[in-house]
C-alpha cells in the first residue's frame, strides 16, 4: 500500500472533552490508484486530508488516535518537514483555492525551485531547470517566461497547474488533491482533471482526490470512500458504488445528481442537514436523515458490513443491491 | 519601476504645492499685523506705509504668495524677526541635531520593533509573547517625557554612564558625541518601536493563516524558513507603510524630547519661535517638515513597490 490510514480520529476542543470531527476513518490507496473521498461540506473530508498531510492548523484540531502509514512508514504525528528529514517526504498536496495558495510577492520559478531544493537537494540553475521541466510536465506554455512571472499575472487554471508543478517537485508517490477544481470554470476543470489522470498514469502516482461532486468522482476515481459526519460510511470500486450503492446516504447522493434527473422540475434532496460535530453521540450519525431508519439505528452504533470484496458499508440495514433509477 | 517612481514623485509635488498654499494662508489668517509687531505702537502712518511697501505687503495676496513660494524654491525662506538672520540658516543650525536624532530613532524602531515583533509572533500564546506584548503595550502607553526622565534618572543621574542633556556637534567633538543622543533617541523610539512591534506581530499572525503559508509548509521546508521567506516579507508590507506615520508621530514627540534633554534641535526651535511670535521661522519649519514628510512617504511608496510586485498594476 502507498498510503494506509487506520482508525484516524481528529478532535477539537479540550483534552478532557474532545469533539471528534473525524472519527475512526480507515482507507488504503494502492500504487497508481485514485481514491475519491466524497461528502458534503463539513463532513470532515478536508480535515482528513490535512491530517494525512501533517498540515492540521496549529493550534487547533489534533490527531487523537489512529495511524497514518506512507509507503510502510509511520508518519502520523510528523509535519511535512519532519517527514522530509526522516526520508518519508514523498507526499504532496494541492488545494481548493489556486488564487490564494501561491505567495503573491515571490516569482513562480522561486516558489517551485524552493520545493525542488528540499526534495532534490539541488539549488540555483539546476533547481530552475527542474522547475522549467515541471512547467512543461503540467503543460504550461512559455515555461521560461512564466518562471519569472508573479502569481497575479496568471489565471486561476494556470495557478492550479503551478500548484500541481510545486506538488510534483516533491516527487510524490501520493498526491492529495483537496477539491482542486471547485474554484475553476467548468472547461478548465475538465482540463485539470485530465491532467491529473494523465500524470497519475505517467508517474505511477497514487491520488487521494477530495470532492463533493459525484460527477467528478465518476470521471476520475478508481475507488470511492463516501464520508458523512466524520465517518466513512461506504467504500467501493467506482463501478460498484454507482451501480449498487448500499448505504442509504450514498443512494441519496446519487438520487440528487442532476445527470440522473434530466427533465425533472425539481432536484431531489436529502431532507434535513448534516449534523454539527459532536451533536450525535449514540447510534448512527445518518439516522436522523435516513429514510429507512429503524429503532436500532438510534441507539446502537452501526456495524461495518463487508458486502463483497472491497465493498463495505457502515449500516445495520444496507440496501440490497438495487440499481438507482 | 521608473514610470511608477515618476508618477509618485509628481503626486508628491502636487501635495507639496497644496501644503504651501495652506501654510501661507494659515499665516495670513492669524490675527495681528506683522507691521505693528515690527514697529510697535508709536509708528506714524507714513512709516507704516513705507515698511508695508518695502516688505511687499501692499501687493495683492496672490502676488505675495508667488513671491514667497518663488523665494522658497530658491532656498530663501525669509528673515527671522528674533534672530535677525535668514530663516534657512536658523533652521540649518538645528537640523544636525534633529536629523541625527531622527535617524538614530528610526534605527532603534526598526532594530527593536521588527525582530522582537517577529519573535513574539513565532512564539505567540507563550509567556514570552505575553511578556513582550505587555512591555510593548506599556511603552506605547506611557508619555514620552516620563520615559525620558526615567532614562535620565537611571543612566545619567544614578549610573553616570551617559550625559543627560545638551548636544555638542559631532563636527567639533567627533562621532563620540553621538552618546549625547543615545538616551533621547531611545526615549523617542520607545513608543514607536512598541507600535511597530505590535504591528509586526499582528501582521505576521494574520499572514500565518494565509493559504500560501500552508502551501509553503506542504513543500516540506523548515518552519523557520517558512517564517523568513513567506510570512515575514508579506507581513512587512503592512509594517513598511506604517513607517510613514511613525515619522509623523516622531515630529511631534521630538518637540517634547528635545525639551526634556535640552537639545538644540528643530523641535525646540519651533516651540521657542511660537513663544517669540517669530512667524517666518514657524512658517519655514512647517514647510521643511512637510517636505521631509513627503519625501519619507515617497520612499515608503517606492519600498512598497519593491516588496510587492502587484502594486504596479493598480
PDB file of C-alpha atoms in Angstrom, chain B residues 21-239:
ATOM      1  CA  UNK B  21      -0.869  77.274  -0.079  1.00  0.00           C
ATOM      2  CA  UNK B  22      -2.298  76.121   3.247  1.00  0.00           C
ATOM      3  CA  UNK B  23       0.792  77.205   5.206  1.00  0.00           C
ATOM      4  CA  UNK B  24       0.765  80.614   3.530  1.00  0.00           C
ATOM      5  CA  UNK B  25      -2.968  81.115   4.087  1.00  0.00           C
ATOM      6  CA  UNK B  26      -2.621  79.918   7.677  1.00  0.00           C
ATOM      7  CA  UNK B  27      -0.076  82.612   8.483  1.00  0.00           C
ATOM      8  CA  UNK B  28      -2.344  85.259   6.931  1.00  0.00           C
ATOM      9  CA  UNK B  29      -5.417  84.368   8.952  1.00  0.00           C
ATOM     10  CA  UNK B  30      -3.511  84.586  12.241  1.00  0.00           C
ATOM     11  CA  UNK B  31      -4.781  87.711  13.983  1.00  0.00           C
ATOM     12  CA  UNK B  32      -2.398  90.681  14.124  1.00  0.00           C
ATOM     13  CA  UNK B  33      -0.344  92.624  11.602  1.00  0.00           C
ATOM     14  CA  UNK B  34       3.390  91.916  11.333  1.00  0.00           C
ATOM     15  CA  UNK B  35       3.953  95.658  10.675  1.00  0.00           C
ATOM     16  CA  UNK B  36       2.747  96.541  14.185  1.00  0.00           C
ATOM     17  CA  UNK B  37       4.814  93.697  15.628  1.00  0.00           C
ATOM     18  CA  UNK B  38       7.892  95.134  13.912  1.00  0.00           C
ATOM     19  CA  UNK B  39       7.291  98.882  14.506  1.00  0.00           C
ATOM     20  CA  UNK B  40       5.348  98.938  17.761  1.00  0.00           C
ATOM     21  CA  UNK B  41       2.539 101.311  18.793  1.00  0.00           C
ATOM     22  CA  UNK B  42       4.391 104.563  18.192  1.00  0.00           C
ATOM     23  CA  UNK B  43       4.807 104.296  14.417  1.00  0.00           C
ATOM     24  CA  UNK B  44       3.433 107.053  12.201  1.00  0.00           C
ATOM     25  CA  UNK B  45       1.111 106.188   9.293  1.00  0.00           C
ATOM     26  CA  UNK B  46       3.930 107.249   6.983  1.00  0.00           C
ATOM     27  CA  UNK B  47       6.394 104.747   8.452  1.00  0.00           C
ATOM     28  CA  UNK B  48       3.764 102.038   8.345  1.00  0.00           C
ATOM     29  CA  UNK B  49       3.043 102.595   4.663  1.00  0.00           C
ATOM     30  CA  UNK B  50       6.738 102.689   3.799  1.00  0.00           C
ATOM     31  CA  UNK B  51       7.521  99.406   5.602  1.00  0.00           C
ATOM     32  CA  UNK B  52       4.411  97.769   4.192  1.00  0.00           C
ATOM     33  CA  UNK B  53       5.640  98.706   0.729  1.00  0.00           C
ATOM     34  CA  UNK B  54       9.209  97.562   1.439  1.00  0.00           C
ATOM     35  CA  UNK B  55       8.025  94.162   2.651  1.00  0.00           C
ATOM     36  CA  UNK B  56       5.683  93.829  -0.300  1.00  0.00           C
ATOM     37  CA  UNK B  57       2.657  93.538   1.962  1.00  0.00           C
ATOM     38  CA  UNK B  58       0.686  96.085  -0.086  1.00  0.00           C
ATOM     39  CA  UNK B  59       0.675  93.720  -3.040  1.00  0.00           C
ATOM     40  CA  UNK B  60      -2.364  91.501  -3.849  1.00  0.00           C
ATOM     41  CA  UNK B  61      -2.262  88.284  -1.821  1.00  0.00           C
ATOM     42  CA  UNK B  62      -1.737  86.105  -4.901  1.00  0.00           C
ATOM     43  CA  UNK B  63       1.363  88.083  -5.824  1.00  0.00           C
ATOM     44  CA  UNK B  64       2.617  87.796  -2.248  1.00  0.00           C
ATOM     45  CA  UNK B  65       2.168  84.023  -2.360  1.00  0.00           C
ATOM     46  CA  UNK B  66       4.007  83.728  -5.669  1.00  0.00           C
ATOM     47  CA  UNK B  67       6.899  85.807  -4.297  1.00  0.00           C
ATOM     48  CA  UNK B  68       7.113  83.741  -1.125  1.00  0.00           C
ATOM     49  CA  UNK B  69       6.818  80.426  -2.989  1.00  0.00           C
ATOM     50  CA  UNK B  70       9.366  81.580  -5.579  1.00  0.00           C
ATOM     51  CA  UNK B  71      11.855  82.534  -2.867  1.00  0.00           C
ATOM     52  CA  UNK B  72      11.194  79.265  -1.011  1.00  0.00           C
ATOM     53  CA  UNK B  73      12.037  77.324  -4.179  1.00  0.00           C
ATOM     54  CA  UNK B  74      15.449  79.013  -4.275  1.00  0.00           C
ATOM     55  CA  UNK B  75      16.008  78.172  -0.596  1.00  0.00           C
ATOM     56  CA  UNK B  76      15.191  81.659   0.704  1.00  0.00           C
ATOM     57  CA  UNK B  77      12.596  81.297   3.460  1.00  0.00           C
ATOM     58  CA  UNK B  78      12.708  84.942   4.594  1.00  0.00           C
ATOM     59  CA  UNK B  79      14.326  86.520   7.675  1.00  0.00           C
ATOM     60  CA  UNK B  80      13.788  85.622  11.291  1.00  0.00           C
ATOM     61  CA  UNK B  81      12.321  88.505  13.293  1.00  0.00           C
ATOM     62  CA  UNK B  82      14.024  87.356  16.527  1.00  0.00           C
ATOM     63  CA  UNK B  83      17.457  86.273  15.234  1.00  0.00           C
ATOM     64  CA  UNK B  84      17.636  88.933  12.509  1.00  0.00           C
ATOM     65  CA  UNK B  85      19.128  86.207  10.286  1.00  0.00           C
ATOM     66  CA  UNK B  86      17.885  84.181   7.276  1.00  0.00           C
ATOM     67  CA  UNK B  87      15.324  81.558   8.336  1.00  0.00           C
ATOM     68  CA  UNK B  88      17.154  78.932   6.271  1.00  0.00           C
ATOM     69  CA  UNK B  89      20.322  79.296   8.336  1.00  0.00           C
ATOM     70  CA  UNK B  90      18.392  79.340  11.631  1.00  0.00           C
ATOM     71  CA  UNK B  91      16.782  76.021  10.662  1.00  0.00           C
ATOM     72  CA  UNK B  92      20.078  74.628   9.395  1.00  0.00           C
ATOM     73  CA  UNK B  93      21.610  75.227  12.847  1.00  0.00           C
ATOM     74  CA  UNK B  94      19.031  72.950  14.431  1.00  0.00           C
ATOM     75  CA  UNK B  95      18.962  70.465  11.581  1.00  0.00           C
ATOM     76  CA  UNK B  96      22.105  68.495  12.528  1.00  0.00           C
ATOM     77  CA  UNK B  97      20.713  67.538  15.936  1.00  0.00           C
ATOM     78  CA  UNK B  98      17.258  66.730  14.622  1.00  0.00           C
ATOM     79  CA  UNK B  99      18.397  64.712  11.610  1.00  0.00           C
ATOM     80  CA  UNK B 100      20.779  62.609  13.705  1.00  0.00           C
ATOM     81  CA  UNK B 101      18.136  62.175  16.394  1.00  0.00           C
ATOM     82  CA  UNK B 102      15.501  61.091  13.860  1.00  0.00           C
ATOM     83  CA  UNK B 103      17.902  58.690  12.126  1.00  0.00           C
ATOM     84  CA  UNK B 104      19.054  57.062  15.351  1.00  0.00           C
ATOM     85  CA  UNK B 105      15.441  56.788  16.473  1.00  0.00           C
ATOM     86  CA  UNK B 106      14.328  55.089  13.258  1.00  0.00           C
ATOM     87  CA  UNK B 107      17.258  52.675  13.546  1.00  0.00           C
ATOM     88  CA  UNK B 108      16.097  51.731  17.043  1.00  0.00           C
ATOM     89  CA  UNK B 109      12.496  51.451  15.894  1.00  0.00           C
ATOM     90  CA  UNK B 110      13.445  49.009  13.120  1.00  0.00           C
ATOM     91  CA  UNK B 111      16.032  47.068  15.139  1.00  0.00           C
ATOM     92  CA  UNK B 112      13.758  46.665  18.155  1.00  0.00           C
ATOM     93  CA  UNK B 113      10.295  46.594  16.600  1.00  0.00           C
ATOM     94  CA  UNK B 114      10.661  44.148  13.712  1.00  0.00           C
ATOM     95  CA  UNK B 115      12.837  41.355  15.243  1.00  0.00           C
ATOM     96  CA  UNK B 116      11.086  41.341  18.615  1.00  0.00           C
ATOM     97  CA  UNK B 117       7.685  41.511  16.925  1.00  0.00           C
ATOM     98  CA  UNK B 118       8.742  38.512  14.840  1.00  0.00           C
ATOM     99  CA  UNK B 119       9.803  36.561  17.936  1.00  0.00           C
ATOM    100  CA  UNK B 120       6.516  37.395  19.677  1.00  0.00           C
ATOM    101  CA  UNK B 121       4.560  36.188  16.631  1.00  0.00           C
ATOM    102  CA  UNK B 122       6.549  32.953  16.240  1.00  0.00           C
ATOM    103  CA  UNK B 123       6.107  32.190  19.953  1.00  0.00           C
ATOM    104  CA  UNK B 124       2.580  33.534  20.115  1.00  0.00           C
ATOM    105  CA  UNK B 125       0.493  32.410  23.044  1.00  0.00           C
ATOM    106  CA  UNK B 126       3.555  31.619  25.192  1.00  0.00           C
ATOM    107  CA  UNK B 127       4.762  33.561  28.253  1.00  0.00           C
ATOM    108  CA  UNK B 128       7.489  35.090  26.089  1.00  0.00           C
ATOM    109  CA  UNK B 129       4.913  36.570  23.724  1.00  0.00           C
ATOM    110  CA  UNK B 130       2.751  37.771  26.617  1.00  0.00           C
ATOM    111  CA  UNK B 131       5.754  39.424  28.257  1.00  0.00           C
ATOM    112  CA  UNK B 132       6.961  41.138  25.085  1.00  0.00           C
ATOM    113  CA  UNK B 133       3.488  42.257  24.051  1.00  0.00           C
ATOM    114  CA  UNK B 134       2.802  43.514  27.569  1.00  0.00           C
ATOM    115  CA  UNK B 135       6.046  45.502  27.610  1.00  0.00           C
ATOM    116  CA  UNK B 136       5.180  46.936  24.188  1.00  0.00           C
ATOM    117  CA  UNK B 137       1.731  47.963  25.430  1.00  0.00           C
ATOM    118  CA  UNK B 138       3.393  49.685  28.389  1.00  0.00           C
ATOM    119  CA  UNK B 139       5.871  51.671  26.291  1.00  0.00           C
ATOM    120  CA  UNK B 140       3.190  52.629  23.768  1.00  0.00           C
ATOM    121  CA  UNK B 141       1.030  53.986  26.586  1.00  0.00           C
ATOM    122  CA  UNK B 142       3.376  55.997  28.823  1.00  0.00           C
ATOM    123  CA  UNK B 143       4.137  59.603  27.865  1.00  0.00           C
ATOM    124  CA  UNK B 144       7.431  60.361  26.139  1.00  0.00           C
ATOM    125  CA  UNK B 145       8.664  62.756  28.823  1.00  0.00           C
ATOM    126  CA  UNK B 146       8.130  60.108  31.522  1.00  0.00           C
ATOM    127  CA  UNK B 147      10.337  57.591  29.694  1.00  0.00           C
ATOM    128  CA  UNK B 148      12.900  60.352  29.095  1.00  0.00           C
ATOM    129  CA  UNK B 149      13.005  61.403  32.743  1.00  0.00           C
ATOM    130  CA  UNK B 150      13.404  57.808  33.940  1.00  0.00           C
ATOM    131  CA  UNK B 151      16.202  57.117  31.452  1.00  0.00           C
ATOM    132  CA  UNK B 152      17.978  60.251  32.712  1.00  0.00           C
ATOM    133  CA  UNK B 153      17.425  59.152  36.309  1.00  0.00           C
ATOM    134  CA  UNK B 154      18.836  55.659  35.718  1.00  0.00           C
ATOM    135  CA  UNK B 155      21.585  56.064  33.120  1.00  0.00           C
ATOM    136  CA  UNK B 156      22.680  59.663  33.713  1.00  0.00           C
ATOM    137  CA  UNK B 157      21.957  60.588  37.338  1.00  0.00           C
ATOM    138  CA  UNK B 158      22.416  57.215  39.095  1.00  0.00           C
ATOM    139  CA  UNK B 159      24.835  55.203  36.929  1.00  0.00           C
ATOM    140  CA  UNK B 160      26.509  58.189  35.308  1.00  0.00           C
ATOM    141  CA  UNK B 161      27.109  56.275  32.057  1.00  0.00           C
ATOM    142  CA  UNK B 162      25.602  58.798  29.690  1.00  0.00           C
ATOM    143  CA  UNK B 163      25.158  62.580  29.544  1.00  0.00           C
ATOM    144  CA  UNK B 164      21.709  63.849  30.478  1.00  0.00           C
ATOM    145  CA  UNK B 165      21.405  66.949  28.322  1.00  0.00           C
ATOM    146  CA  UNK B 166      22.779  69.050  25.503  1.00  0.00           C
ATOM    147  CA  UNK B 167      24.478  68.019  22.306  1.00  0.00           C
ATOM    148  CA  UNK B 168      27.853  69.347  21.086  1.00  0.00           C
ATOM    149  CA  UNK B 169      28.192  68.925  17.316  1.00  0.00           C
ATOM    150  CA  UNK B 170      29.928  65.799  16.019  1.00  0.00           C
ATOM    151  CA  UNK B 171      31.780  68.096  13.622  1.00  0.00           C
ATOM    152  CA  UNK B 172      33.536  69.621  16.622  1.00  0.00           C
ATOM    153  CA  UNK B 173      33.753  66.745  19.103  1.00  0.00           C
ATOM    154  CA  UNK B 174      33.840  63.716  16.804  1.00  0.00           C
ATOM    155  CA  UNK B 175      31.443  60.779  16.495  1.00  0.00           C
ATOM    156  CA  UNK B 176      31.737  60.111  20.218  1.00  0.00           C
ATOM    157  CA  UNK B 177      29.275  62.928  20.743  1.00  0.00           C
ATOM    158  CA  UNK B 178      26.562  60.620  19.419  1.00  0.00           C
ATOM    159  CA  UNK B 179      26.376  59.329  23.006  1.00  0.00           C
ATOM    160  CA  UNK B 180      24.540  62.553  23.842  1.00  0.00           C
ATOM    161  CA  UNK B 181      21.756  61.386  21.545  1.00  0.00           C
ATOM    162  CA  UNK B 182      21.570  57.830  22.890  1.00  0.00           C
ATOM    163  CA  UNK B 183      19.059  58.497  25.660  1.00  0.00           C
ATOM    164  CA  UNK B 184      16.963  60.966  23.613  1.00  0.00           C
ATOM    165  CA  UNK B 185      16.746  58.566  20.676  1.00  0.00           C
ATOM    166  CA  UNK B 186      15.787  55.654  22.936  1.00  0.00           C
ATOM    167  CA  UNK B 187      13.148  57.851  24.542  1.00  0.00           C
ATOM    168  CA  UNK B 188      11.765  58.819  21.183  1.00  0.00           C
ATOM    169  CA  UNK B 189      11.997  55.238  19.892  1.00  0.00           C
ATOM    170  CA  UNK B 190      10.193  53.632  22.826  1.00  0.00           C
ATOM    171  CA  UNK B 191       6.549  54.336  21.875  1.00  0.00           C
ATOM    172  CA  UNK B 192       7.210  53.975  18.137  1.00  0.00           C
ATOM    173  CA  UNK B 193       9.181  50.738  18.426  1.00  0.00           C
ATOM    174  CA  UNK B 194       6.374  49.422  20.617  1.00  0.00           C
ATOM    175  CA  UNK B 195       3.815  50.207  17.927  1.00  0.00           C
ATOM    176  CA  UNK B 196       5.941  48.646  15.183  1.00  0.00           C
ATOM    177  CA  UNK B 197       6.490  45.595  17.387  1.00  0.00           C
ATOM    178  CA  UNK B 198       2.769  45.102  17.903  1.00  0.00           C
ATOM    179  CA  UNK B 199       2.052  45.768  14.239  1.00  0.00           C
ATOM    180  CA  UNK B 200       4.731  43.272  13.109  1.00  0.00           C
ATOM    181  CA  UNK B 201       3.343  40.660  15.481  1.00  0.00           C
ATOM    182  CA  UNK B 202      -0.298  41.165  14.465  1.00  0.00           C
ATOM    183  CA  UNK B 203       0.551  41.292  10.779  1.00  0.00           C
ATOM    184  CA  UNK B 204       2.622  38.094  10.966  1.00  0.00           C
ATOM    185  CA  UNK B 205      -0.157  36.250  12.759  1.00  0.00           C
ATOM    186  CA  UNK B 206      -2.548  37.355  10.009  1.00  0.00           C
ATOM    187  CA  UNK B 207      -0.224  36.227   7.241  1.00  0.00           C
ATOM    188  CA  UNK B 208       0.474  32.909   9.005  1.00  0.00           C
ATOM    189  CA  UNK B 209      -3.163  31.958   8.356  1.00  0.00           C
ATOM    190  CA  UNK B 210      -2.865  32.551   4.605  1.00  0.00           C
ATOM    191  CA  UNK B 211      -3.269  29.644   2.199  1.00  0.00           C
ATOM    192  CA  UNK B 212       0.170  30.210   0.669  1.00  0.00           C
ATOM    193  CA  UNK B 213       1.817  29.671   4.032  1.00  0.00           C
ATOM    194  CA  UNK B 214       0.134  26.273   4.153  1.00  0.00           C
ATOM    195  CA  UNK B 215       1.465  25.634   0.637  1.00  0.00           C
ATOM    196  CA  UNK B 216       4.958  26.533   1.843  1.00  0.00           C
ATOM    197  CA  UNK B 217       4.671  24.139   4.790  1.00  0.00           C
ATOM    198  CA  UNK B 218       3.387  21.418   2.457  1.00  0.00           C
ATOM    199  CA  UNK B 219       6.633  21.691   0.454  1.00  0.00           C
ATOM    200  CA  UNK B 220       8.483  20.388   3.489  1.00  0.00           C
ATOM    201  CA  UNK B 221      10.622  23.451   4.159  1.00  0.00           C
ATOM    202  CA  UNK B 222      11.660  24.074   7.742  1.00  0.00           C
ATOM    203  CA  UNK B 223       9.397  26.222   9.970  1.00  0.00           C
ATOM    204  CA  UNK B 224      11.983  28.989  10.304  1.00  0.00           C
ATOM    205  CA  UNK B 225      12.329  29.199   6.506  1.00  0.00           C
ATOM    206  CA  UNK B 226       8.550  29.417   6.204  1.00  0.00           C
ATOM    207  CA  UNK B 227       8.648  32.387   8.566  1.00  0.00           C
ATOM    208  CA  UNK B 228      11.545  34.103   6.831  1.00  0.00           C
ATOM    209  CA  UNK B 229      10.639  33.544   3.181  1.00  0.00           C
ATOM    210  CA  UNK B 230       6.872  33.575   3.281  1.00  0.00           C
ATOM    211  CA  UNK B 231       5.418  35.153   6.403  1.00  0.00           C
ATOM    212  CA  UNK B 232       7.866  37.953   7.217  1.00  0.00           C
ATOM    213  CA  UNK B 233       8.076  39.509   3.788  1.00  0.00           C
ATOM    214  CA  UNK B 234       4.312  39.711   3.370  1.00  0.00           C
ATOM    215  CA  UNK B 235       3.869  40.948   6.917  1.00  0.00           C
ATOM    216  CA  UNK B 236       6.412  43.722   6.317  1.00  0.00           C
ATOM    217  CA  UNK B 237       4.149  45.212   3.627  1.00  0.00           C
ATOM    218  CA  UNK B 238       1.881  46.478   6.404  1.00  0.00           C
ATOM    219  CA  UNK B 239       4.787  47.477   8.616  1.00  0.00           C
TER     220      UNK B 239
END
